Coordinates of C-alpha atoms and ligand atoms in Angstrom, one line a residue:
X104 CA 0.0 0.0 0.0
X105 CA 1.5 3.4 -1.0
X106 CA 1.8 5.9 1.8
X107 CA -0.4 8.4 -0.1
X108 CA -3.6 6.8 -1.1
X109 CA -5.2 7.9 -4.3
X110 CA -8.7 9.5 -3.9
X111 CA -10.8 6.4 -4.5
X112 CA -13.8 6.6 -6.9
X113 CA -16.9 7.0 -4.7
X114 CA -18.4 3.7 -5.7
X115 CA -15.0 2.0 -5.5
X116 CA -16.3 -1.0 -3.4
X117 CA -14.7 -2.7 -1.7
X118 CA -13.0 0.1 0.1
X119 CA -9.5 -0.5 1.3
X120 CA -9.3 -2.9 4.2
X121 CA -9.3 -1.1 7.6
X122 CA -5.6 -1.9 8.2
X123 CA -4.6 -0.5 4.8
X124 CA -6.0 3.0 5.3
X125 CA -3.0 5.1 6.5
X126 CA -3.5 6.6 9.9
X127 CA -4.7 10.2 9.9
X128 CA -2.5 10.9 12.9
X129 CA 0.6 10.1 10.9
X130 CA -0.4 12.7 8.3
X131 CA -0.9 15.2 11.0
X132 CA 2.2 14.4 13.1
X133 CA 4.2 17.3 11.6
X134 CA 1.4 19.7 12.3
X135 CA -0.8 19.3 15.3
X136 CA -2.7 16.5 17.2
X137 CA -5.8 15.4 15.5
X138 CA -8.5 14.2 17.8
X139 CA -11.9 12.6 18.2
X140 CA -14.5 11.9 20.9
X141 CA -15.6 8.6 22.3
X142 CA -19.1 8.1 23.4
X143 CA -20.1 6.4 26.7
X144 CA -21.1 3.3 24.7
X145 CA -17.6 3.2 23.1
X146 CA -16.0 3.5 26.5
X147 CA -18.1 0.7 27.8
X148 CA -16.9 -1.5 24.9
X149 CA -20.3 -1.5 23.2
X150 CA -19.2 0.4 20.0
X151 CA -16.1 -1.2 18.6
X152 CA -16.2 0.8 15.4
X153 CA -15.5 4.0 17.3
X154 CA -12.8 2.4 19.5
X155 CA -11.0 0.9 16.4
X156 CA -11.1 4.2 14.6
X157 CA -9.9 6.1 17.6
X158 CA -7.0 3.9 18.2
X159 CA -5.8 3.9 14.6
X160 CA -6.4 7.4 13.4
X161 CA -6.5 9.9 16.3
X162 CA -3.8 11.4 18.5
X163 CA -6.1 13.1 21.0
X164 CA -9.2 11.6 22.6
X165 CA -12.0 13.4 24.5
X166 CA -14.9 11.7 26.3
X167 CA -18.2 12.8 24.7
X168 CA -20.1 12.8 28.0
X169 CA -18.2 10.8 30.5
X170 CA -16.3 13.7 32.1
X171 CA -19.1 16.1 32.5
X172 CA -20.2 17.0 36.0
X173 CA -23.3 14.9 35.9
X174 CA -21.2 11.9 34.9
X175 CA -18.4 12.4 37.4
X176 CA -20.3 13.7 40.5
X177 CA -24.0 12.8 40.3
X178 CA -24.4 13.4 44.0
X179 CA -22.3 15.5 46.3
X180 CA -19.1 13.7 47.2
X181 CA -20.1 10.6 45.1
X182 CA -17.6 10.4 42.3
X183 CA -18.1 7.9 39.4
X184 CA -14.9 7.7 37.4
X185 CA -15.2 4.3 35.6
X186 CA -15.8 5.7 32.1
X187 CA -13.5 8.6 32.5
X188 CA -10.7 6.3 33.7
X189 CA -11.4 4.2 30.7
X190 CA -11.0 7.1 28.3
X191 CA -7.6 7.9 29.9
X192 CA -6.5 4.3 29.7
X193 CA -7.6 3.9 26.1
X194 CA -5.8 7.1 25.1
X195 CA -2.6 6.1 26.9
X196 CA -2.7 2.6 25.4
X197 CA -2.8 4.0 21.9
X198 CA -0.4 6.9 22.5
X199 CA -3.0 9.6 22.2
X200 CA -3.5 12.6 24.5
X201 CA -6.5 12.3 26.8
X202 CA -8.4 15.6 26.9
X203 CA -10.6 16.7 29.8
X204 CA -14.1 17.9 28.9
X205 CA -15.6 19.8 30.8
X206 CA -15.4 21.1 34.4
X207 CA -17.8 24.1 34.6
X208 CA -20.9 24.3 32.3
X209 CA -24.5 25.3 32.6
X210 CA -25.7 22.0 31.0
X211 CA -25.2 18.4 32.1
X212 CA -24.5 19.6 35.7
X213 CA -26.7 18.2 38.5
X214 CA -29.0 20.6 40.3
X215 CA -27.5 19.6 43.7
X216 CA -24.5 21.9 43.0
X217 CA -26.9 24.9 43.4
X218 CA -29.3 24.0 46.2
X219 CA -29.1 23.1 49.8
X220 CA -30.8 20.1 51.5
X221 CA -34.2 21.8 51.6
X222 CA -34.0 22.8 48.0
X223 CA -33.4 26.5 48.4
X224 CA -30.7 28.2 46.4
X225 CA -27.2 28.2 48.0
X226 CA -25.2 31.4 48.4
X227 CA -21.9 32.3 46.9
X228 CA -19.7 30.6 49.5
X229 CA -21.3 27.2 49.3
X230 CA -21.5 27.2 45.4
X231 CA -17.8 28.4 45.2
X232 CA -16.8 25.7 47.6
X233 CA -18.5 23.1 45.5
X234 CA -17.0 24.4 42.3
X235 CA -13.5 24.3 43.8
X236 CA -14.0 20.8 45.4
X237 CA -15.2 19.4 42.0
X238 CA -12.3 20.8 40.1
X239 CA -9.7 19.9 42.8
X240 CA -11.0 16.3 42.8
X241 CA -11.3 15.7 39.1
X242 CA -8.2 17.6 37.8
X243 CA -6.2 16.3 40.8
X244 CA -7.1 12.7 40.0
X245 CA -5.7 13.0 36.4
X246 CA -2.9 15.3 37.3
X247 CA 0.1 14.6 35.0
X248 CA -2.1 12.4 32.7
X249 CA -4.7 14.8 31.3
X250 CA -2.7 17.6 29.8
X251 CA -5.6 19.8 28.5
X252 CA -8.9 20.8 30.2
X253 CA -11.9 22.6 28.9
X254 CA -12.3 24.4 32.2
X255 CA -15.3 26.6 31.4
X256 CA -17.7 25.7 28.7
X257 CA -20.1 28.2 27.0
X258 CA -20.1 31.1 29.3
X259 CA -20.9 33.7 26.7
X260 CA -24.5 34.7 25.9
X261 CA -26.0 34.3 22.5
X262 CA -28.4 37.1 23.1
X263 CA -27.5 40.5 21.6
X264 CA -26.9 43.1 24.3
X265 CA -26.0 40.5 26.9
X266 CA -22.4 39.6 27.7
X267 CA -22.4 36.5 29.9
X268 CA -24.9 33.6 29.8
X269 CA -27.2 33.5 32.8
X270 CA -25.9 30.1 34.1
X271 CA -26.7 28.7 37.5
X272 CA -23.0 29.1 38.4
X273 CA -23.1 32.8 37.6
X274 CA -26.4 33.2 39.5
X275 CA -24.9 31.5 42.6
X276 CA -21.3 32.9 42.5
X277 CA -21.3 36.0 40.3
X278 CA -19.3 36.8 37.1
X279 CA -16.0 35.7 38.7
X280 CA -17.1 32.0 38.7
X281 CA -15.1 31.9 35.5
X282 CA -11.9 33.2 36.9
X283 CA -12.3 31.1 40.0
X284 CA -12.7 27.9 37.9
X285 CA -9.4 28.6 36.1
X286 CA -7.6 29.3 39.3
X287 CA -8.9 26.1 40.9
X288 CA -7.8 24.1 37.8
X289 CA -4.4 25.6 37.8
X290 CA -3.9 24.9 41.5
X291 CA -4.9 21.3 40.9
X292 CA -2.5 20.8 38.0
X293 CA -0.1 23.7 37.3
X294 CA 1.2 22.0 34.1
X295 CA -2.2 21.5 32.4
X296 CA -3.3 23.7 29.5
X297 CA -6.5 25.4 30.5
X298 CA -9.1 26.1 27.8
X299 CA -12.1 28.4 27.5
X300 CA -14.4 26.5 25.1
X301 CA -17.5 27.8 23.3
X302 CA -19.5 27.6 20.1
X303 CA -20.1 30.4 17.5
X304 CA -17.3 32.5 19.1
X305 CA -15.7 32.6 15.6
X306 CA -18.7 34.7 14.5
X307 CA -18.2 38.5 14.9
X308 CA -20.9 39.3 17.4
X309 CA -20.1 36.6 19.9
X310 CA -16.4 36.9 19.2
X311 CA -16.3 40.5 20.5
X312 CA -17.8 39.3 23.8
X313 CA -15.4 36.5 24.0
X314 CA -12.4 38.7 23.4
X315 CA -13.7 41.0 26.1
X316 CA -13.9 38.0 28.6
X317 CA -10.5 36.7 27.6
X318 CA -8.8 40.1 27.8
X319 CA -10.3 40.6 31.3
X320 CA -9.1 37.2 32.5
X321 CA -5.6 37.8 31.1
X322 CA -5.5 41.3 32.6
X323 CA -6.3 39.7 36.0
X324 CA -3.5 37.2 35.5
X325 CA -6.1 34.3 35.5
X326 CA -4.4 31.1 34.2
X327 CA -6.2 30.7 30.8
X328 CA -4.0 29.3 28.1
X329 CA -6.1 28.5 25.1
X330 CA -9.5 29.2 23.5
X331 CA -11.5 26.3 22.1
X332 CA -13.6 27.0 19.0
X333 CA -16.1 24.1 19.1
X334 CA -16.6 24.1 15.3
X335 CA -20.1 22.7 15.0
X336 CA -20.4 23.9 11.4
X337 CA -22.6 23.3 8.4
X338 CA -22.1 23.3 4.6
X339 CA -23.3 26.9 4.2
X340 CA -22.1 28.5 7.4
X341 CA -19.8 29.9 8.8
X342 CA -17.8 31.7 6.2
X343 CA -14.2 30.5 6.7
X344 CA -12.9 34.0 6.2
X345 CA -14.7 34.9 9.4
X346 CA -13.2 31.8 11.2
X347 CA -9.7 32.7 10.0
X348 CA -10.1 36.3 11.3
X349 CA -11.2 34.8 14.7
X350 CA -8.1 32.5 14.8
X351 CA -5.8 35.4 14.3
X352 CA -7.6 37.6 16.9
X353 CA -7.6 35.0 19.6
X354 CA -3.9 34.2 18.8
X355 CA -3.0 37.8 19.1
X356 CA -4.0 37.6 22.7
X357 CA -1.2 35.1 23.1
X358 CA -3.6 32.2 23.4
X359 CA -3.3 28.8 21.7
X360 CA -6.4 28.1 19.5
X361 CA -8.0 24.6 19.7
X362 CA -10.7 23.4 17.4
X363 CA -12.4 21.2 19.9
X364 CA -15.6 19.7 18.5
X365 CA -15.5 19.9 14.7
X366 CA -18.3 18.5 12.6
X367 CA -19.8 19.7 9.3
X368 CA -23.4 18.7 9.2
X369 CA -25.0 18.2 5.7
X370 CA -28.7 18.4 6.7
X371 CA -30.9 21.4 6.6
X372 CA -31.5 23.3 9.8
X373 CA -32.4 26.8 10.9
X374 CA -29.9 26.6 13.7
X375 CA -26.2 27.1 13.6
X376 CA -24.0 26.3 16.6
X377 CA -23.9 24.0 19.5
X378 CA -26.5 25.1 22.1
X379 CA -27.6 21.8 23.5
X380 CA -31.0 23.2 24.6
X381 CA -32.1 23.8 21.0
X382 CA -34.7 21.4 19.8
X383 CA -36.0 21.9 16.3
X384 CA -39.1 19.9 15.5
X385 CA -39.6 18.0 12.3
X386 CA -43.1 17.1 11.3
X387 CA -43.9 14.0 9.2
X388 CA -44.6 16.3 6.2
X389 CA -41.2 17.9 6.6
X390 CA -39.3 14.7 6.7
X391 CA -38.4 14.3 3.0
X392 CA -36.9 17.8 3.1
X393 CA -35.3 17.8 6.6
X394 CA -33.9 14.3 6.5
X395 CA -33.2 13.6 2.8
X396 CA -30.3 11.1 2.9
X397 CA -31.8 8.3 5.0
X398 CA -30.4 5.5 2.8
X399 CA -27.1 7.0 1.6
X400 CA -25.3 10.2 1.0
X401 CA -25.3 11.2 -2.7
X402 CA -21.8 11.4 -4.2
X403 CA -22.2 15.0 -5.1
X404 CA -22.9 16.0 -1.5
X405 CA -20.1 13.8 -0.2
X406 CA -17.7 15.6 -2.6
X407 CA -19.0 19.0 -1.4
X408 CA -18.5 18.0 2.2
X409 CA -15.0 16.8 1.4
X410 CA -14.1 20.1 -0.3
X411 CA -15.4 22.0 2.7
X412 CA -13.4 19.9 5.1
X413 CA -10.4 20.4 3.0
X414 CA -10.8 24.2 3.0
X415 CA -11.2 24.1 6.8
X416 CA -8.0 22.1 7.2
X417 CA -6.0 24.3 4.7
X418 CA -7.0 27.2 6.9
X419 CA -6.0 25.5 10.1
X420 CA -2.7 24.4 8.6
X421 CA -1.9 28.0 7.4
X422 CA -2.0 28.9 11.1
X423 CA -0.6 25.8 12.6
X424 CA 1.9 27.7 14.7
X425 CA -1.1 28.9 16.9
X426 CA -3.3 25.8 16.5
X427 CA -2.8 23.4 19.4
X428 CA -5.2 20.6 18.3
X429 CA -8.1 19.9 15.9
X430 CA -10.6 17.4 17.3
X431 CA -13.7 16.0 15.7
X432 CA -16.9 15.5 17.7
X433 CA -17.3 11.8 16.9
X434 CA -15.4 9.2 14.9
X435 CA -17.8 7.9 12.3
X436 CA -21.1 9.3 11.0
X437 CA -23.2 6.7 12.9
X438 CA -22.2 7.9 16.3
X439 CA -22.4 11.7 15.7
X440 CA -24.6 13.7 18.0
X441 CA -25.9 15.5 14.9
X442 CA -28.1 12.5 14.1
X443 CA -30.2 13.9 17.1
X444 CA -29.3 17.6 17.1
X445 CA -31.0 20.0 16.6
X446 CA -33.6 17.6 15.2
X447 CA -34.0 14.2 16.7
X448 CA -33.7 11.0 14.6
X449 CA -32.1 12.1 11.4
X450 CA -29.3 10.6 9.3
X451 CA -26.4 13.0 9.1
X452 CA -22.9 12.6 7.6
X453 CA -20.7 15.2 9.3
X454 CA -17.4 13.2 9.9
X455 CA -14.6 11.5 8.0
X456 CA -15.7 7.9 8.3
X457 CA -19.0 6.3 7.3
X458 CA -21.2 4.1 9.3
X459 CA -19.1 1.1 8.5
X460 CA -15.9 2.8 9.5
X461 CA -14.8 3.3 5.9
X462 CA -13.0 6.5 5.0
X463 CA -15.2 9.0 3.1
X464 CA -14.0 11.5 0.5
X465 CA -13.6 13.9 3.4
X466 CA -11.0 11.7 4.9
X467 CA -8.8 11.7 1.8
X468 CA -9.4 15.5 1.3
X469 CA -8.2 16.2 4.9
X470 CA -5.3 13.8 4.5
X471 CA -4.2 15.5 1.3
X472 CA -4.4 18.9 3.0
X473 CA -2.0 17.6 5.7
X474 CA 0.4 16.2 3.2
X475 CA 0.4 19.4 1.0
X476 CA 1.3 21.4 4.1
X477 CA 4.5 19.5 4.8
Ligands
LIG618 C1 -23.2 16.8 23.5 C2 -23.1 15.3 23.3 O1 -22.5 15.0 22.0 C3 -24.4 14.6 23.4 O2 -24.3 13.2 23.4 C4 -25.1 15.1 24.7 O3 -26.4 14.6 24.7 C5 -25.2 16.6 24.7 O4 -23.9 17.1 24.6 N1 -21.0 21.4 23.0 C6 -20.3 20.7 23.9 C7 -20.5 19.2 24.0 O5 -19.4 21.2 24.6 O6 -20.3 18.7 25.3 C8 -21.8 18.8 23.5 O7 -21.9 17.4 23.5 C9 -22.1 19.3 22.1 C10 -22.1 20.8 22.2

């Protein structure tokens, strides 16, 4: 098998055997780590496709859900680390960097953090104590093993005229919950790279608010080292010129830029971004339009998707001196969260591998981009 594989014809069946597809991580070794996420099912050994792909192709691995507060500390002081430990062990076994996601977020965080035993809201001191205790326990457990943490996730508001999101953490503690989270993470592991992670912050409106937050944290000497652009993108948005501008502006603050959750959905939606509370409804009548590729992805769409992935990576590679990692939010199309977001029960094709773990045109396009940048 040659090292550079030719772009196979779309209906070139059978596809190369799994072991003959050159590992993506090798193509990216001269540039930056290339990552993926593993679902809870994959971590429990119930999705071998994802685990196989992760081990062969990716050099950074994030837990899709298993390190979120609801997974790690469902009740106060009761920590459940099984799946999180598994992520770290799998990553270490295949020489990939385990990534921590995420410590402080408004979603997937149990209500107990914010109420006392009779259900009334706790004050600043109690909430801050719980925030610090959670971070100290979790970051401390993986100290020296997990080198990057998404410390605060999605703190910026989507609403125009509003800066920070009204999260329960902010209500209980105040705006400085963000700074306090970074300080606690740094105290628990002074060597870890600490990331502020959010969606749509590459877009001008939300970007200005993010720059304001990051500048404020840096002015206060808060240990924030990187900004994570989630990268939940579509075929038509965002404009990559806008993303490129964002990469440069974030880097100009002296921060590393991570692309933390990339996927490029091909299905129609009114929504752009990663707000997990969005739920678009699809009626039976709308199904043919809203979920058009139930059986397979037409070749033309697969090629357009590949071309868009290639343009994205050409852009990342132009700025590889400031890009710390590019991670996909999934491994193969079948396990992507976009099959259920923002509309439930669709068949999306946002990643580099198909539902049978075969490389798609997007895989070869991204691989070519990496090789051309050497
Ligand atoms: C998503 C997971 O993929 C889903 O399985 C879960 O139901 C909801 O969360 N931004 C983030 C991720 O930071 O944690 C989200 O992951 C996707 C949006």
